Short mmCIF file of C-alpha atoms in Angstrom, two decimals:
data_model
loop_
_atom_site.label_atom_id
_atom_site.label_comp_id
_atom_site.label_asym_id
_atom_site.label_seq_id
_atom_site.Cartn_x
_atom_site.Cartn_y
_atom_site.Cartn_z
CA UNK A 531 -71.83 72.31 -123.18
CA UNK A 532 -72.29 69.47 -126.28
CA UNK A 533 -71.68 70.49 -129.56
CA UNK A 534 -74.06 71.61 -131.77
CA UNK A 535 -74.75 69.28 -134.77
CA UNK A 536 -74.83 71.80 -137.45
CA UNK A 537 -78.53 72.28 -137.93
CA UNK A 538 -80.25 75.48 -138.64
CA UNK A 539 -80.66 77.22 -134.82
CA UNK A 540 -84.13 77.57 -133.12
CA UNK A 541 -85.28 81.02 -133.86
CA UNK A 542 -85.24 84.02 -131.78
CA UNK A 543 -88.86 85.24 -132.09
CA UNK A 544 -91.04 85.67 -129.05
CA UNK A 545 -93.83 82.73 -130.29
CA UNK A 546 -93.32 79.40 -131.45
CA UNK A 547 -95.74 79.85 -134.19
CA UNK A 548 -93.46 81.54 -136.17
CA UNK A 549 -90.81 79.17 -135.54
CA UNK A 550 -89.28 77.39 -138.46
CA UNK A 551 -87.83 73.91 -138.54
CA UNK A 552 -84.38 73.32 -139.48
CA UNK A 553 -83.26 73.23 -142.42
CA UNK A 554 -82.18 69.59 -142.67
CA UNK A 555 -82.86 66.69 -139.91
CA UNK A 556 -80.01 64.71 -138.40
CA UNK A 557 -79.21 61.01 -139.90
CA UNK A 558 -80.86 58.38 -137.65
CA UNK A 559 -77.37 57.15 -136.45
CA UNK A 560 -75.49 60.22 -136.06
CA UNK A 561 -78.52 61.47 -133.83
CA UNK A 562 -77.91 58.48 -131.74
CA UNK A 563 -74.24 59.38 -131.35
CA UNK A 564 -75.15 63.00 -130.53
CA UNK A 565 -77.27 62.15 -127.61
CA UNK A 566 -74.67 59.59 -126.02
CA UNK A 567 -71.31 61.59 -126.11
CA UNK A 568 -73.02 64.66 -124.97
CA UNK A 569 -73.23 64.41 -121.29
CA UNK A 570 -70.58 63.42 -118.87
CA UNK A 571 -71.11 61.15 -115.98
CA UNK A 572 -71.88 62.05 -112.64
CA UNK A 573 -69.56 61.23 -110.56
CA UNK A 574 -68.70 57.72 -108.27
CA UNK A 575 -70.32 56.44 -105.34
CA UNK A 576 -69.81 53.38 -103.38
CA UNK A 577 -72.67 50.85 -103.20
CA UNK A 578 -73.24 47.35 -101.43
CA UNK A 579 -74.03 44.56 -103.85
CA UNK A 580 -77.51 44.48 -103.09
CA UNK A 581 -78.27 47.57 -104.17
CA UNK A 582 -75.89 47.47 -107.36
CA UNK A 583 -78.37 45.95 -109.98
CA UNK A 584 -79.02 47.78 -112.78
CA UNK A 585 -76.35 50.58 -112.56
CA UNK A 586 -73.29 51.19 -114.43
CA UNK A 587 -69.89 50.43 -112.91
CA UNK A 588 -67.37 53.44 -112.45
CA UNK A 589 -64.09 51.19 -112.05
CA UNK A 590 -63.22 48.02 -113.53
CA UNK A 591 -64.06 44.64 -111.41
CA UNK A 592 -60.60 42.92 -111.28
CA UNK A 593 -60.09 40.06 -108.19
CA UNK A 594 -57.56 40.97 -105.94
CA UNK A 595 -56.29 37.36 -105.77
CA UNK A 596 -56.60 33.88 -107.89
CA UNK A 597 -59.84 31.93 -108.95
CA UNK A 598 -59.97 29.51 -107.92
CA UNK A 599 -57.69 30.48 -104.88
CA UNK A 600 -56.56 26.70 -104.34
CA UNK A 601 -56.57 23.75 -106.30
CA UNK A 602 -59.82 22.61 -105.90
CA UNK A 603 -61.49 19.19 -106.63
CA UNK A 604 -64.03 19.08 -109.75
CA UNK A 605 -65.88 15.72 -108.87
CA UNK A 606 -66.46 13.78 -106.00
CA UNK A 607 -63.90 11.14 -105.29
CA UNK A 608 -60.35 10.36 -104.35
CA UNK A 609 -57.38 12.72 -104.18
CA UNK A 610 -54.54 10.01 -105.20
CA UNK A 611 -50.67 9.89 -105.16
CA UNK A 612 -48.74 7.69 -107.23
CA UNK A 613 -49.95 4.11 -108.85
CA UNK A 614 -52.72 2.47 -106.70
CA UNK A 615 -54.12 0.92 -105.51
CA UNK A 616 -54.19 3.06 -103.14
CA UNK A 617 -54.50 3.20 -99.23
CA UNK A 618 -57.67 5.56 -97.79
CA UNK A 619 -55.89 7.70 -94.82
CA UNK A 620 -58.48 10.35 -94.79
CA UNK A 621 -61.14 12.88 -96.38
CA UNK A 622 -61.49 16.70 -96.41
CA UNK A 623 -65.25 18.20 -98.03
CA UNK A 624 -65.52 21.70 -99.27
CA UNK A 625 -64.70 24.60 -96.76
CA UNK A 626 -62.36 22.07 -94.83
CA UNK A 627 -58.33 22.03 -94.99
CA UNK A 628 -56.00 18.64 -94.58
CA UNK A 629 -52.79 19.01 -93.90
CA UNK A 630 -49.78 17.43 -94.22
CA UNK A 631 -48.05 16.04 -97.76
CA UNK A 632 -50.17 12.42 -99.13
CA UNK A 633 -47.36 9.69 -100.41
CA UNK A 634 -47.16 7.69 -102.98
CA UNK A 635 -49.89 4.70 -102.91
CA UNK A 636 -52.22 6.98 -100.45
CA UNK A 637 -56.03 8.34 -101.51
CA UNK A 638 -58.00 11.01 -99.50
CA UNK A 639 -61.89 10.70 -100.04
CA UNK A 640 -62.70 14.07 -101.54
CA UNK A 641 -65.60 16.25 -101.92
CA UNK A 642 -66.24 18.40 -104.82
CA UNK A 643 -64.97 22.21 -104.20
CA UNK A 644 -62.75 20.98 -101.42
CA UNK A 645 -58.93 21.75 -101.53
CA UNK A 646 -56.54 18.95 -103.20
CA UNK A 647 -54.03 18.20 -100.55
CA UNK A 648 -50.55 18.30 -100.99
CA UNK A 649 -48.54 15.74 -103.01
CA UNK A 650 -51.86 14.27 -104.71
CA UNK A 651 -51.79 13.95 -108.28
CA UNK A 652 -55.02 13.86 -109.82
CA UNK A 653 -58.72 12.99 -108.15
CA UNK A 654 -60.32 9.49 -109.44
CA UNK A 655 -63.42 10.00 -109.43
CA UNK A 656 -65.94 8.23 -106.91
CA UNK A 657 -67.80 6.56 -110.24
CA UNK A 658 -64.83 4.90 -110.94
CA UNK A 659 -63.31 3.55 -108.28
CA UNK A 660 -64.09 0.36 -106.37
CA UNK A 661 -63.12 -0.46 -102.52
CA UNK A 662 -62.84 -2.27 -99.79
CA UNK A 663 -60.95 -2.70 -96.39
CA UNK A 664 -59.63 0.61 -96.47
CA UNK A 665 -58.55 0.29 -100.11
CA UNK A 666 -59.30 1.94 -103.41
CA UNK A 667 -58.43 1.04 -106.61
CA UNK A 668 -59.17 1.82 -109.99
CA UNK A 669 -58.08 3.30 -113.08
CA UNK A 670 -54.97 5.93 -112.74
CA UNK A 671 -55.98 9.43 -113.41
CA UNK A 672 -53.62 11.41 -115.32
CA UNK A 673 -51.60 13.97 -113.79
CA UNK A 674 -54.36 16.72 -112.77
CA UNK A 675 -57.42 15.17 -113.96
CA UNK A 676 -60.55 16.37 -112.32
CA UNK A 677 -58.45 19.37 -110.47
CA UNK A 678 -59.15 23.03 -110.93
CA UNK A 679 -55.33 24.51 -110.56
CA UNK A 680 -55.11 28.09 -108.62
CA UNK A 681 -55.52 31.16 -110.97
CA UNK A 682 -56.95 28.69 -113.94
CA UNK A 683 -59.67 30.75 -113.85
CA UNK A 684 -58.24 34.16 -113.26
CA UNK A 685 -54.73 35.10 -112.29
CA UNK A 686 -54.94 37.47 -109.41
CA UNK A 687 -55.44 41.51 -111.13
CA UNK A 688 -57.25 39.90 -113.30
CA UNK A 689 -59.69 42.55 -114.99
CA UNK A 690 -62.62 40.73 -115.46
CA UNK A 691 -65.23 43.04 -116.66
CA UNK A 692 -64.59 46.87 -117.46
CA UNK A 693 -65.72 50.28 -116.34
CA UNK A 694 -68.60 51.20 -117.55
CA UNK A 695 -70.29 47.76 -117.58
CA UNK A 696 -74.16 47.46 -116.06
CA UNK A 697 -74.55 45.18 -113.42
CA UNK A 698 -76.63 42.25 -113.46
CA UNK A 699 -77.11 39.20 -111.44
CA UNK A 700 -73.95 37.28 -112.90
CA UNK A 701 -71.80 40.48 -112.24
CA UNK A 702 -72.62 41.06 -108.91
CA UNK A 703 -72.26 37.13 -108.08
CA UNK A 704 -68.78 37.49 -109.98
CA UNK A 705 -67.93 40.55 -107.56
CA UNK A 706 -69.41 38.67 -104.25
CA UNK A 707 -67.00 35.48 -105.45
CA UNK A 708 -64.21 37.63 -105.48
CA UNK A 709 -64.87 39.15 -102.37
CA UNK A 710 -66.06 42.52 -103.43
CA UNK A 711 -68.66 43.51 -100.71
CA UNK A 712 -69.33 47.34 -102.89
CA UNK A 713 -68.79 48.31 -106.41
CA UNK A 714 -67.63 51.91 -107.40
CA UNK A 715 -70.94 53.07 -110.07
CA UNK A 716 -72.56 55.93 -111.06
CA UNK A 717 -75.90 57.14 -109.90
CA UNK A 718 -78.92 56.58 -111.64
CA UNK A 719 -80.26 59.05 -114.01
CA UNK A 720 -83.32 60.90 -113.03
CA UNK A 721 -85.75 61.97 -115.26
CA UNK A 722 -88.77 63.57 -114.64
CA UNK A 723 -91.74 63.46 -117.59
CA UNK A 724 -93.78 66.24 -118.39
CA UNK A 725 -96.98 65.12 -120.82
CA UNK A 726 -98.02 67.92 -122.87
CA UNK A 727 -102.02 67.74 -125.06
CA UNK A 728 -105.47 69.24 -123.69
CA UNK A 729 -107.10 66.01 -125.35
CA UNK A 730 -105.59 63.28 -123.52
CA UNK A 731 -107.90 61.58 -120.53
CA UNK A 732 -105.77 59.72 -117.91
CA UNK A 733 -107.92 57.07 -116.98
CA UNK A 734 -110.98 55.23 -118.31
CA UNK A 735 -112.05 54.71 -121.95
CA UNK A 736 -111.38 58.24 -123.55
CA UNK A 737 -114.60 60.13 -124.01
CA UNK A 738 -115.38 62.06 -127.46
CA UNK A 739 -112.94 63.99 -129.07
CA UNK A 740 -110.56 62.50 -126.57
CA UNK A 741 -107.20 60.06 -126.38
CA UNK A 742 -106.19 58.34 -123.53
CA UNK A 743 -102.96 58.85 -121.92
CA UNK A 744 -100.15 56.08 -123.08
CA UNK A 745 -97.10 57.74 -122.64
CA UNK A 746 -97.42 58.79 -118.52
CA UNK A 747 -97.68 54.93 -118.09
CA UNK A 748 -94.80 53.78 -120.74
CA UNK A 749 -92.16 55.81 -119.97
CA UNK A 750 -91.67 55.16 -116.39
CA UNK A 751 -90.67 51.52 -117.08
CA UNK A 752 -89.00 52.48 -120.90
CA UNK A 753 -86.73 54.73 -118.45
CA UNK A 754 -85.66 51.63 -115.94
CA UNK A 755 -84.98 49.43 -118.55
CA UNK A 756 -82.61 51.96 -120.45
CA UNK A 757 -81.17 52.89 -116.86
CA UNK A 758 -82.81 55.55 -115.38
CA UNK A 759 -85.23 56.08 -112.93
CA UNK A 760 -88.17 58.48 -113.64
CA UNK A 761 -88.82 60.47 -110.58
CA UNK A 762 -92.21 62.58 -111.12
CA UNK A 763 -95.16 62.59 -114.20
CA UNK A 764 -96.88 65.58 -114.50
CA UNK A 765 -99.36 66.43 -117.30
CA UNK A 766 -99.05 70.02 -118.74
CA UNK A 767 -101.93 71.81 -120.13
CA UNK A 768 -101.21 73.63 -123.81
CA UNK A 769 -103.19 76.53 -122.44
CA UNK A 770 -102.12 79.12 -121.49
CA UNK A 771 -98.55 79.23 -123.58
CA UNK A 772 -95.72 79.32 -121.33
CA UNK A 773 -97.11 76.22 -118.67
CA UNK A 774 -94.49 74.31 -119.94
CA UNK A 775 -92.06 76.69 -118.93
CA UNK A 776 -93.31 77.29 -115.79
CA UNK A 777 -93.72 73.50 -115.12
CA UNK A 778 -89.56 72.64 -116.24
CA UNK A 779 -88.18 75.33 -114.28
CA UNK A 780 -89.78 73.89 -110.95
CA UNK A 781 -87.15 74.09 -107.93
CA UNK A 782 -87.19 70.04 -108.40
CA UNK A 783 -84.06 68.99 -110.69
CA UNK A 784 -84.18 65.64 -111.95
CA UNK A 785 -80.97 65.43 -114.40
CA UNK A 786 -83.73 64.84 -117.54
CA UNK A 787 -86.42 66.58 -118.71
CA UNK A 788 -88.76 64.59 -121.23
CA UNK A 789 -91.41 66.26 -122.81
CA UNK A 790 -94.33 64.45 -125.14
CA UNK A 791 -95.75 66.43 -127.49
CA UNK A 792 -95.20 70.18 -127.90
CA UNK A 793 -92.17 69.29 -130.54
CA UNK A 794 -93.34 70.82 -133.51
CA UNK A 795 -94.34 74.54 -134.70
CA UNK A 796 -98.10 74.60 -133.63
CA UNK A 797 -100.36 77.14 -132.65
CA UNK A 798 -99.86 74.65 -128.98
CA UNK A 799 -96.39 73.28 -129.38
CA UNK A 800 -94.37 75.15 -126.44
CA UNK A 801 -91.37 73.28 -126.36
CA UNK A 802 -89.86 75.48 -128.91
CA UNK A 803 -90.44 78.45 -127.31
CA UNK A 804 -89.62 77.27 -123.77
CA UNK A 805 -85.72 76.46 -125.19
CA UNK A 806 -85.44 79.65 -126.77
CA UNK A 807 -86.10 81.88 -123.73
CA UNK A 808 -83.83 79.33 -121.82
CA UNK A 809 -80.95 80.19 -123.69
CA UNK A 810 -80.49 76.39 -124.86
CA UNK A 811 -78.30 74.85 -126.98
CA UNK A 812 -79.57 72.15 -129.27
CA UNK A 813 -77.67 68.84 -129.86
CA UNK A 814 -80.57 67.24 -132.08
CA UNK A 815 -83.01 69.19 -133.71
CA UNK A 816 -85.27 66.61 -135.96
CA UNK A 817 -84.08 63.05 -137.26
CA UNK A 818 -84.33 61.46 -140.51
CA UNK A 819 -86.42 58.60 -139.45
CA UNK A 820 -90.09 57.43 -139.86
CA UNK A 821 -91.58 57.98 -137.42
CA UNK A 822 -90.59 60.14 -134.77
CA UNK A 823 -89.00 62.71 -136.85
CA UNK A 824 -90.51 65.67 -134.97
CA UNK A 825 -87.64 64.90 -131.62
CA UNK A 826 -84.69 66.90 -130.29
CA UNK A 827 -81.98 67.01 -127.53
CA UNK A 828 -81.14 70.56 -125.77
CA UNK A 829 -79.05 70.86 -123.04
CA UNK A 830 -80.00 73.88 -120.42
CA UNK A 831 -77.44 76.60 -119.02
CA UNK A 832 -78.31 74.25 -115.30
CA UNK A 833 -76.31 71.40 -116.59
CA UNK A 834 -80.17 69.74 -117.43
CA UNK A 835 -80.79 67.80 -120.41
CA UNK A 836 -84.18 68.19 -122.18
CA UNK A 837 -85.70 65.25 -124.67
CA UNK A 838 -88.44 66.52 -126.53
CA UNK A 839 -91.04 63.51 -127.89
CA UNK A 840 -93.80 63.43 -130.20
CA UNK A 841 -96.90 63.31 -128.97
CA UNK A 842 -97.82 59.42 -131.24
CA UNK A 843 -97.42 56.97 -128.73
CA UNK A 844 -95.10 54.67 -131.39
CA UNK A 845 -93.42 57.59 -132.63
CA UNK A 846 -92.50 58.61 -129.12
CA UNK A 847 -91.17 55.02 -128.72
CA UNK A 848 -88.73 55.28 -131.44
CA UNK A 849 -88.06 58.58 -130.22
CA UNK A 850 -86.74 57.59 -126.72
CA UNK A 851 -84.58 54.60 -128.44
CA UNK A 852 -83.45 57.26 -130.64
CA UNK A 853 -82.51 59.69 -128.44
CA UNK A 854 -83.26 58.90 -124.59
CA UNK A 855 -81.58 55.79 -124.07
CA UNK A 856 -78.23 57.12 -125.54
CA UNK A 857 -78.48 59.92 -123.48
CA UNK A 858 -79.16 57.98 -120.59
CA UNK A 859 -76.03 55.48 -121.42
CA UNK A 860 -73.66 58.58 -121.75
CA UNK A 861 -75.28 59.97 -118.18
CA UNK A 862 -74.09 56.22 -116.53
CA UNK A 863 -70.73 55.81 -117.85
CA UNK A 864 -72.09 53.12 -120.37
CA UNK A 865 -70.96 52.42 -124.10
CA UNK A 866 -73.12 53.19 -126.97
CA UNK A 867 -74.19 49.79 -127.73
CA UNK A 868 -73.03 48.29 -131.60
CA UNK A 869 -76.57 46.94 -132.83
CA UNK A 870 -76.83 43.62 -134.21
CA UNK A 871 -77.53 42.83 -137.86
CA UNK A 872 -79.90 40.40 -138.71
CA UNK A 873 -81.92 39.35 -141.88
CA UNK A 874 -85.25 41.24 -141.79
CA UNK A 875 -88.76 39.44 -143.42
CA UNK A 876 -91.47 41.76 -144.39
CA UNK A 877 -93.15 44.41 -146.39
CA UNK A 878 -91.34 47.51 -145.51
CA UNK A 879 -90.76 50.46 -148.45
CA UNK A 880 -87.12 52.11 -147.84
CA UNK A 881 -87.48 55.94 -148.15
CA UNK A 882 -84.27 57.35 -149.58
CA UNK A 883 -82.46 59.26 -147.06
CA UNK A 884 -84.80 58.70 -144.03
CA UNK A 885 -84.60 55.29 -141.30
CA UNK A 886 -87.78 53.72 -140.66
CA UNK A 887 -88.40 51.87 -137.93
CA UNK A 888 -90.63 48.68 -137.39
CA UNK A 889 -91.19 46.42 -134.75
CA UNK A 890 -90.17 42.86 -135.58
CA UNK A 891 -90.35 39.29 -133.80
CA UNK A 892 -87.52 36.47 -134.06
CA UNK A 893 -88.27 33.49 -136.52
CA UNK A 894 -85.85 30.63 -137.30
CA UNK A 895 -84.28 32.96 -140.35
CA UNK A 896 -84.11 35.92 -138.45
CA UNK A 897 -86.78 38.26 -137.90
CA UNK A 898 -89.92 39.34 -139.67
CA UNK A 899 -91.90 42.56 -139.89
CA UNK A 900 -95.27 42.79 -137.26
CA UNK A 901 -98.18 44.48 -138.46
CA UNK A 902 -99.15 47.90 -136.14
CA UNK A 903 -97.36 50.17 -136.21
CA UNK A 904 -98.78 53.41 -137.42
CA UNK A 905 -97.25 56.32 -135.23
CA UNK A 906 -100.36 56.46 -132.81
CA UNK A 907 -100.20 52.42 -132.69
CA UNK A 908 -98.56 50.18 -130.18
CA UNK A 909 -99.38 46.97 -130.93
CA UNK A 910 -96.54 46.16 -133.71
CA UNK A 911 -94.28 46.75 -130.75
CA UNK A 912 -95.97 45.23 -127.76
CA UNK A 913 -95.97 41.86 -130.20
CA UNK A 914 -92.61 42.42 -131.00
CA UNK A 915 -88.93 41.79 -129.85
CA UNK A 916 -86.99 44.39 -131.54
CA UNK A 917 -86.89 47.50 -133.72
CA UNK A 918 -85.49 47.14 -137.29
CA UNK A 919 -83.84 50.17 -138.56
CA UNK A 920 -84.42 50.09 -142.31
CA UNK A 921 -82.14 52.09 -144.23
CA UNK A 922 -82.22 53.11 -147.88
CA UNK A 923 -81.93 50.32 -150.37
CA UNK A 924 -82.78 47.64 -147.90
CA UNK A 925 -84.22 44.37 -149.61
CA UNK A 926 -86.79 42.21 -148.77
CA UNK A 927 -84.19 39.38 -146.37
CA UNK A 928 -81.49 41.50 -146.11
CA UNK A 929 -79.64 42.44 -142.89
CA UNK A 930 -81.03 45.29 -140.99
CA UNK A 931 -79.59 46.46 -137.36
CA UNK A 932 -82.08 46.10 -134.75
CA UNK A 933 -82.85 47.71 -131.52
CA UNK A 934 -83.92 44.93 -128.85
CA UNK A 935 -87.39 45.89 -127.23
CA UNK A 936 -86.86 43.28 -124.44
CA UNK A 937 -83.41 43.56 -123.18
#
């Protein structure tokens, strides 16, 4: 089971109402570190290429001989030996083999990719040669111009990207030109969503007194582009107390449980009380950041992990960059990403010992702050590219780390 993170335990009473917080939230960072070393990964399965995107390789991708695995021609032209000019006795094009040893004085018209035969030199390139009556002549390429030698590229056992890298297009091409048909990766998380509030209407302009639903339709795409794969939504009434319960300990098993809402100590907060009677253990209870302070990580005796959200549809954002994605990243195999630092433009107030996070967009200097972005608003980070992590006694242009909304 993870390690606790020294914060004050959830109660034992029987109610969540008379639940008290803990006595002092996690740092921003440190939460973030919490939620990715606390799982382990699941473990290996082979895959085909095609169906390799997006997951997290198990093994590292080394090629099991040269690149390239022949000296190869880089332009179009003439594979020459010795001074010319020289005499044409053949050609070879890509995917094609001459054999036999070229002499001194001879050229072999040459297609880009194919394989230099033996005893030429260099390739002059079509461009610059001239020719006529079975001649070529031109200027005299120095020894291995325009020829890509075996194992320039990579010497066979090469490792050329590392366990625990996600695979994208140029990886799985990379694989496919080494002659990988599988990769060894780790399943994809699953995560199944339980939305929590009486007040929330799931379709439709919300009708008095009401809010409409954001979170059922954000986090199923939030979760794919962190890594996992969100298997069910279900939206949990806050009456009677214990639905949540009920609704978690469902025979279906996804490996993460995210709840919205239901993270704090109100009369209809159940999340509490649900971990309690579970016997959980808490990894993150409350972070220093603003907003989104009212999260937490529990793992469950099944080997579940639970990722209680609040309820704000920004705050829940931060949240899930907070906590989820780690958590998700540990699950695959997958580093905890170092966050770039870039100079931040705006009017942000530092509060001493919390984070705050803002959504910013890229300018030529670096990045600058976007209006919107009250917890219950989205629009700051729908404009936005990142999330700036303001820390105490940030300044007005100085470097901040951000958290890329957009890849």
């Amino acid at each position: 089971m993870p390690a606790t993170t020294g914060t004050t335990p959830v109660p034992t009473t029987a109610t969540p109402r008379t639940a008290t917080p803990p006595a002092r939230a996690v740092p921003w960072g440190r939460a973030r570190e919490l939620a990715h070393r606390a799982p382990s990964p699941p473990a290996a399965r082979p895959v085909p290429l095609a169906e390799a995107a997006g997951l997290t390789t198990a093994a590292d991708l080394c090629t099991p001989g040269p690149l390239p695995a022949f000296d190869t021609a880089a332009m179009d032209g003439y594979a020459v030996a010795g001074p010319g000019p020289w005499r044409v006795v053949g050609s070879v094009r890509a995917g094609g083999v001459r054999g036999g040893t070229q002499a001194p004085g001879e050229a072999v018209e040459i297609s880009t990719g194919a394989p230099v035969p033996a005893g030429a030199l260099a390739v002059l390139p079509l461009e610059s040669a001239r020719g006529g009556e079975g001649l070529v002549s031109g200027p005299v390429p120095a020894p291995g111009e325009h020829i890509r030698r075996t194992g320039e590229d990579a010497p066979a056992g090469t490792r050329l990207a590392p366990a625990g890298t996600r695979v994208g297009p140029a990886l799985i091409g990379l694989a496919a030109s080494c002659g990988h048909d599988v990769l060894r990766v780790r399943p994809r998380p699953t995560v199944g969503v339980f939305v929590t509030g009486d007040e929330l209407d799931r379709s439709g302009p919300p009708g008095p007194g009401r809010v409409r639903d954001a979170l059922g339709p954000l986090l199923p795409p939030l979760v794919a582009a962190f890594g996992g794969e969100v298997v069910s939504v279900e939206h949990v009434p806050d009456r009677p107390i214990g639905s949540l319960g009920r609704a978690v300990r469902e025979p279906r098993a996804p490996q993460v449980v995210v709840v919205t809402g239901s993270t704090s100590v109100g009369a209809t907060d159940q999340l509490r009380e649900f971990l309690h009677d579970a016997r959980a253990r808490m990894v993150v209870d409350t972070v220093a950041c603003r907003p989104g302070h009212p999260q937490l990580l529990a793992g469950l005796a099944d080997g579940r992990w639970v990722v209680g959200l609040p309820g704000n549809p920004y705050a829940a954002l931060v949240a899930a960059h907070t906590l989820l994605a780690p958590l998700i990243a540990g699950l695959s195999g997958r580093g905890l990403p170092a966050l770039p630092r870039v100079a931040v433009h705006g009017d942000v107030r530092p509060v001493p010992g919390t984070a705050r996070l803002v959504p910013v967009a890229w300018e030529e200097a670096g990045a600058r702050v976007v209006g919107g972005h009250r917890a219950a608003f989205l629009r700051g980070a729908a404009a936005g590219d990142a999330l700036a992590v303001i820390g105490e006694g940030w300044l007005n242009g100085a470097p901040a780390p951000l958290l890329l909304l957009n890849g």
